[in-house]
Tab-separated table of C-alpha atoms in Angstrom:
chain	number	residue	atom	x	y	z
A	1	MET	CA	-22.381	-16.794	-3.534
A	2	ILE	CA	-19.345	-18.191	-1.711
A	3	THR	CA	-18.481	-16.880	1.748
A	4	THR	CA	-15.122	-17.775	3.263
A	5	PRO	CA	-14.650	-16.752	6.910
A	6	GLN	CA	-11.160	-15.833	8.039
A	7	LEU	CA	-9.663	-14.852	11.355
A	8	VAL	CA	-9.054	-11.270	10.274
A	9	GLU	CA	-11.378	-10.661	7.317
A	10	THR	CA	-14.287	-12.216	5.452
A	11	ARG	CA	-14.592	-12.410	1.683
A	12	THR	CA	-17.823	-12.813	-0.243
A	13	VAL	CA	-17.569	-13.534	-3.973
A	14	LEU	CA	-20.329	-12.885	-6.510
A	15	GLN	CA	-19.864	-14.299	-10.009
A	16	ASN	CA	-21.267	-13.319	-13.418
A	17	ILE	CA	-22.056	-9.760	-12.339
A	18	SER	CA	-22.335	-7.072	-15.010
A	19	TRP	CA	-20.547	-3.752	-14.667
A	20	GLN	CA	-23.885	-1.958	-14.413
A	21	THR	CA	-24.994	-4.283	-11.624
A	22	PHE	CA	-21.740	-3.707	-9.749
A	23	LYS	CA	-22.256	0.048	-9.873
A	24	ALA	CA	-25.819	-0.438	-8.653
A	25	ILE	CA	-24.513	-2.537	-5.747
A	26	LEU	CA	-22.096	0.263	-4.851
A	27	ALA	CA	-24.906	2.812	-4.926
A	28	ASP	CA	-27.226	0.634	-2.834
A	29	MET	CA	-24.577	-0.063	-0.195
A	30	GLY	CA	-23.644	3.612	0.071
A	31	ASN	CA	-20.671	5.067	1.896
A	32	GLY	CA	-21.601	4.238	5.466
A	33	ARG	CA	-19.986	0.804	5.544
A	34	ASN	CA	-16.676	-0.801	6.401
A	35	SER	CA	-16.786	-3.451	3.650
A	36	ARG	CA	-14.650	-2.907	0.544
A	37	LEU	CA	-15.663	-3.913	-2.960
A	38	THR	CA	-13.558	-4.970	-5.926
A	39	TYR	CA	-14.734	-5.702	-9.463
A	40	ASP	CA	-12.946	-7.320	-12.381
A	41	ASN	CA	-13.916	-9.767	-15.136
A	42	ALA	CA	-17.561	-10.045	-13.991
A	43	ILE	CA	-16.526	-10.937	-10.415
A	44	VAL	CA	-17.407	-8.882	-7.342
A	45	GLU	CA	-15.483	-9.467	-4.144
A	46	ILE	CA	-16.780	-7.970	-0.915
A	47	MET	CA	-14.163	-7.899	1.832
A	48	THR	CA	-15.131	-7.055	5.396
A	49	PRO	CA	-12.162	-6.345	7.684
A	50	LEU	CA	-12.077	-7.564	11.265
A	51	MET	CA	-9.965	-5.965	13.999
A	52	PRO	CA	-6.497	-7.454	13.197
A	53	HIS	CA	-6.926	-6.448	9.548
A	54	GLU	CA	-7.981	-2.895	10.345
A	55	ASN	CA	-5.364	-2.535	13.066
A	56	SER	CA	-2.597	-3.398	10.574
A	57	ASN	CA	-4.077	-0.945	8.087
A	58	ARG	CA	-4.149	1.900	10.631
A	59	LEU	CA	-0.642	1.178	11.875
A	60	ILE	CA	0.847	1.219	8.377
A	61	GLU	CA	-1.027	4.427	7.594
A	62	GLY	CA	0.539	6.022	10.666
A	63	PHE	CA	3.964	4.907	9.483
A	64	ILE	CA	3.337	6.311	5.990
A	65	LEU	CA	2.456	9.694	7.485
A	66	VAL	CA	5.650	9.620	9.580
A	67	LEU	CA	7.650	8.870	6.425
A	68	CYS	CA	6.073	11.825	4.635
A	69	GLU	CA	6.795	14.117	7.573
A	70	GLU	CA	10.414	13.046	7.935
A	71	LEU	CA	11.124	13.180	4.189
A	72	GLY	CA	9.337	16.501	3.727
A	73	LEU	CA	6.629	15.105	1.442
A	74	GLU	CA	3.102	16.494	1.327
A	75	VAL	CA	0.346	13.861	1.319
A	76	LYS	CA	-3.401	13.549	0.910
A	77	SER	CA	-4.763	10.415	2.573
A	78	THR	CA	-7.806	9.182	0.664
A	79	GLY	CA	-8.515	6.035	2.678
A	80	SER	CA	-10.618	3.344	1.042
A	81	LEU	CA	-11.282	5.530	-1.972
A	82	THR	CA	-13.678	4.006	-4.503
A	83	LEU	CA	-11.668	3.734	-7.737
A	84	ILE	CA	-13.901	3.374	-10.788
A	85	ARG	CA	-12.800	3.029	-14.413
A	86	ASP	CA	-15.827	2.784	-16.699
A	87	ASP	CA	-13.610	2.439	-19.749
A	88	LEU	CA	-11.951	-0.652	-18.264
A	89	GLU	CA	-14.979	-1.929	-16.329
A	90	LYS	CA	-12.806	-2.261	-13.252
A	91	GLY	CA	-13.379	-1.032	-9.730
A	92	ALA	CA	-11.610	-1.263	-6.382
A	93	GLU	CA	-11.612	0.045	-2.839
A	94	PRO	CA	-8.126	-0.438	-1.365
A	95	ASP	CA	-7.599	-0.484	2.373
A	96	SER	CA	-5.747	2.815	2.106
A	97	SER	CA	-4.683	5.135	-0.680
A	98	TYR	CA	-2.461	8.188	-0.880
A	99	TYR	CA	-1.668	11.061	-3.188
A	100	ILE	CA	1.924	12.118	-2.689
A	101	GLN	CA	3.642	13.017	-5.978
A	102	ASN	CA	0.296	14.241	-7.365
A	103	GLU	CA	-1.056	15.610	-4.073
A	104	PHE	CA	-1.122	19.172	-5.393
A	105	LEU	CA	-3.491	18.120	-8.199
A	106	VAL	CA	-6.178	16.876	-5.790
A	107	ARG	CA	-5.435	18.919	-2.663
A	108	ASP	CA	-8.724	20.831	-2.675
A	109	LYS	CA	-10.935	18.089	-4.125
A	110	GLU	CA	-13.716	16.483	-2.107
A	111	ASN	CA	-14.396	13.880	-4.797
A	112	ILE	CA	-11.962	12.064	-7.077
A	113	ASP	CA	-13.015	11.269	-10.639
A	114	LEU	CA	-10.536	9.020	-12.444
A	115	ASP	CA	-11.860	10.247	-15.780
A	116	LYS	CA	-10.319	13.619	-14.923
A	117	ASP	CA	-7.994	13.073	-11.980
A	118	PRO	CA	-4.871	10.925	-11.651
A	119	PRO	CA	-5.131	7.697	-9.653
A	120	PRO	CA	-3.550	7.561	-6.191
A	121	ASP	CA	0.230	7.396	-6.193
A	122	LEU	CA	0.215	4.605	-3.627
A	123	VAL	CA	-2.355	2.016	-2.549
A	124	LEU	CA	-2.162	-0.416	0.348
A	125	GLU	CA	-3.929	-3.755	0.642
A	126	ILE	CA	-4.015	-5.900	3.767
A	127	ASP	CA	-4.486	-9.453	2.500
A	128	PHE	CA	-4.260	-12.031	5.249
A	129	SER	CA	-6.338	-14.325	3.030
A	130	ARG	CA	-6.001	-14.753	-0.720
A	131	PRO	CA	-8.265	-12.450	-2.757
A	132	LYS	CA	-10.278	-13.963	-5.586
A	133	ILE	CA	-9.414	-11.041	-7.848
A	134	ASP	CA	-5.814	-10.480	-8.987
A	135	LYS	CA	-5.016	-7.107	-7.438
A	136	LEU	CA	-1.659	-6.837	-9.205
A	137	SER	CA	-3.351	-7.002	-12.588
A	138	LEU	CA	-6.211	-4.747	-11.488
A	139	TYR	CA	-4.143	-1.907	-10.074
A	140	ALA	CA	-1.639	-2.141	-12.929
A	141	ALA	CA	-4.499	-1.653	-15.408
A	142	MET	CA	-5.588	1.410	-13.414
A	143	GLY	CA	-2.097	2.872	-13.687
A	144	ILE	CA	-1.344	3.110	-9.962
A	145	PRO	CA	2.423	3.693	-9.675
A	146	GLU	CA	3.058	1.944	-6.368
A	147	PHE	CA	1.258	-0.937	-4.647
A	148	TRP	CA	1.942	-2.250	-1.133
A	149	ARG	CA	0.599	-5.603	0.082
A	150	TYR	CA	0.834	-6.825	3.672
A	151	ASN	CA	-0.126	-10.412	4.515
A	152	GLY	CA	0.302	-10.242	8.273
A	153	THR	CA	3.972	-11.181	8.106
A	154	VAL	CA	5.627	-9.698	5.022
A	155	LEU	CA	5.202	-6.299	3.398
A	156	ARG	CA	5.758	-6.458	-0.356
A	157	ILE	CA	6.341	-3.403	-2.521
A	158	TYR	CA	5.508	-3.283	-6.221
A	159	THR	CA	6.225	-0.538	-8.722
A	160	LEU	CA	4.645	-0.099	-12.131
A	161	SER	CA	6.707	-0.281	-15.303
A	162	ALA	CA	5.434	-0.978	-18.819
A	163	ASN	CA	1.944	-1.640	-17.421
A	164	LYS	CA	3.202	-4.415	-15.123
A	165	TYR	CA	4.256	-4.549	-11.492
A	166	SER	CA	7.685	-5.630	-10.367
A	167	GLU	CA	8.515	-6.363	-6.747
A	168	VAL	CA	11.251	-4.083	-5.423
A	169	GLU	CA	13.334	-3.809	-2.266
A	170	PHE	CA	12.972	-0.053	-1.817
A	171	SER	CA	9.944	2.163	-2.288
A	172	PRO	CA	10.807	4.844	-4.866
A	173	THR	CA	8.626	7.244	-2.868
A	174	PHE	CA	10.467	6.780	0.409
A	175	VAL	CA	14.102	6.200	-0.543
A	176	PRO	CA	16.349	5.520	1.386
A	177	VAL	CA	14.176	3.957	4.108
A	178	LYS	CA	13.897	0.153	4.190
A	179	ILE	CA	10.108	0.046	4.033
A	180	ARG	CA	10.019	-3.740	4.002
A	181	ASP	CA	11.113	-3.648	7.656
A	182	ILE	CA	7.803	-2.055	8.719
A	183	PRO	CA	6.323	-5.387	9.963
A	184	GLN	CA	8.790	-5.432	12.869
A	185	PHE	CA	7.175	-2.245	14.173
A	186	ILE	CA	3.694	-3.721	13.749
A	187	GLN	CA	4.777	-6.627	15.938
A	188	GLU	CA	6.462	-4.261	18.374
A	189	SER	CA	3.216	-2.303	18.801
A	190	LYS	CA	1.644	-5.413	20.337
A	191	LYS	CA	4.232	-5.244	23.121
A	192	ILE	CA	4.757	-1.537	23.721
A	193	GLY	CA	1.612	0.100	22.258
A	194	GLN	CA	0.840	2.008	19.072
A	195	ILE	CA	2.189	5.402	20.109
A	196	ALA	CA	5.433	3.959	21.427
A	197	ALA	CA	5.843	1.908	18.222
A	198	LYS	CA	5.184	4.996	16.105
A	199	ASN	CA	7.811	6.952	18.060
A	200	ALA	CA	10.284	4.081	17.656
A	201	PHE	CA	9.537	4.016	13.935
A	202	ARG	CA	10.179	7.745	13.636
A	203	THR	CA	13.538	7.376	15.386
A	204	TRP	CA	14.422	4.487	13.073
A	205	VAL	CA	13.436	6.478	9.965
A	206	ARG	CA	15.607	9.400	11.058
A	207	GLN	CA	18.550	7.027	11.520
A	208	GLN	CA	17.998	5.591	8.034
A	209	ILE	CA	17.943	9.075	6.509
A	210	SER	CA	20.990	10.182	8.502
A	211	ASN	CA	22.970	7.103	7.475
A	212	ALA	CA	22.106	7.646	3.810
A	213	GLN	CA	23.174	11.298	3.991
A	214	ALA	CA	26.448	10.338	5.672
A	215	HIS	CA	27.278	7.961	2.807
A	216	SER	CA	26.195	10.264	-0.016
């Protein structure tokens, strides 16, 4: 076991763990926890978020909901949904996950089963420190169309094509808004507060949409 403390999150890595053991660990730990588990290639990573990590996660979630409202998109927020693929022997619990394009397929579901249901359309990871497991490879294998990663400074957007992620400038879900500019509002929230930053973000999003419509 290797434990690496960080300012905003801690990561514990377990090596040579079978898929069956990983699932047993998940069952033993239950749902009443704030740690998030990832499994790939016989490695388990347990990430425990501290306040700056979780604050960034909650802020970005608020911005995503504003984007959906302003662009007229329905959404189902599924939080740190446990994503399990027995056929791949891969598992993950992202910081946040969302059904948007496929929201209508899971709208009334209390439990998501990836053997029957589609994966989330969008997942978000807050990675101030480097994960042991390659999340790009993991989420690509799970077929998640869009992956956002925020490292405390930069928000990167990846879209899936031919089973691989490519970094893009614009989110295909939220065109024409410049999603990569979200970090400026995270920083602004530290000066003016979360609600004020959210209101400023909404105003900014409306301007982006209006400008795009004016040039279309």
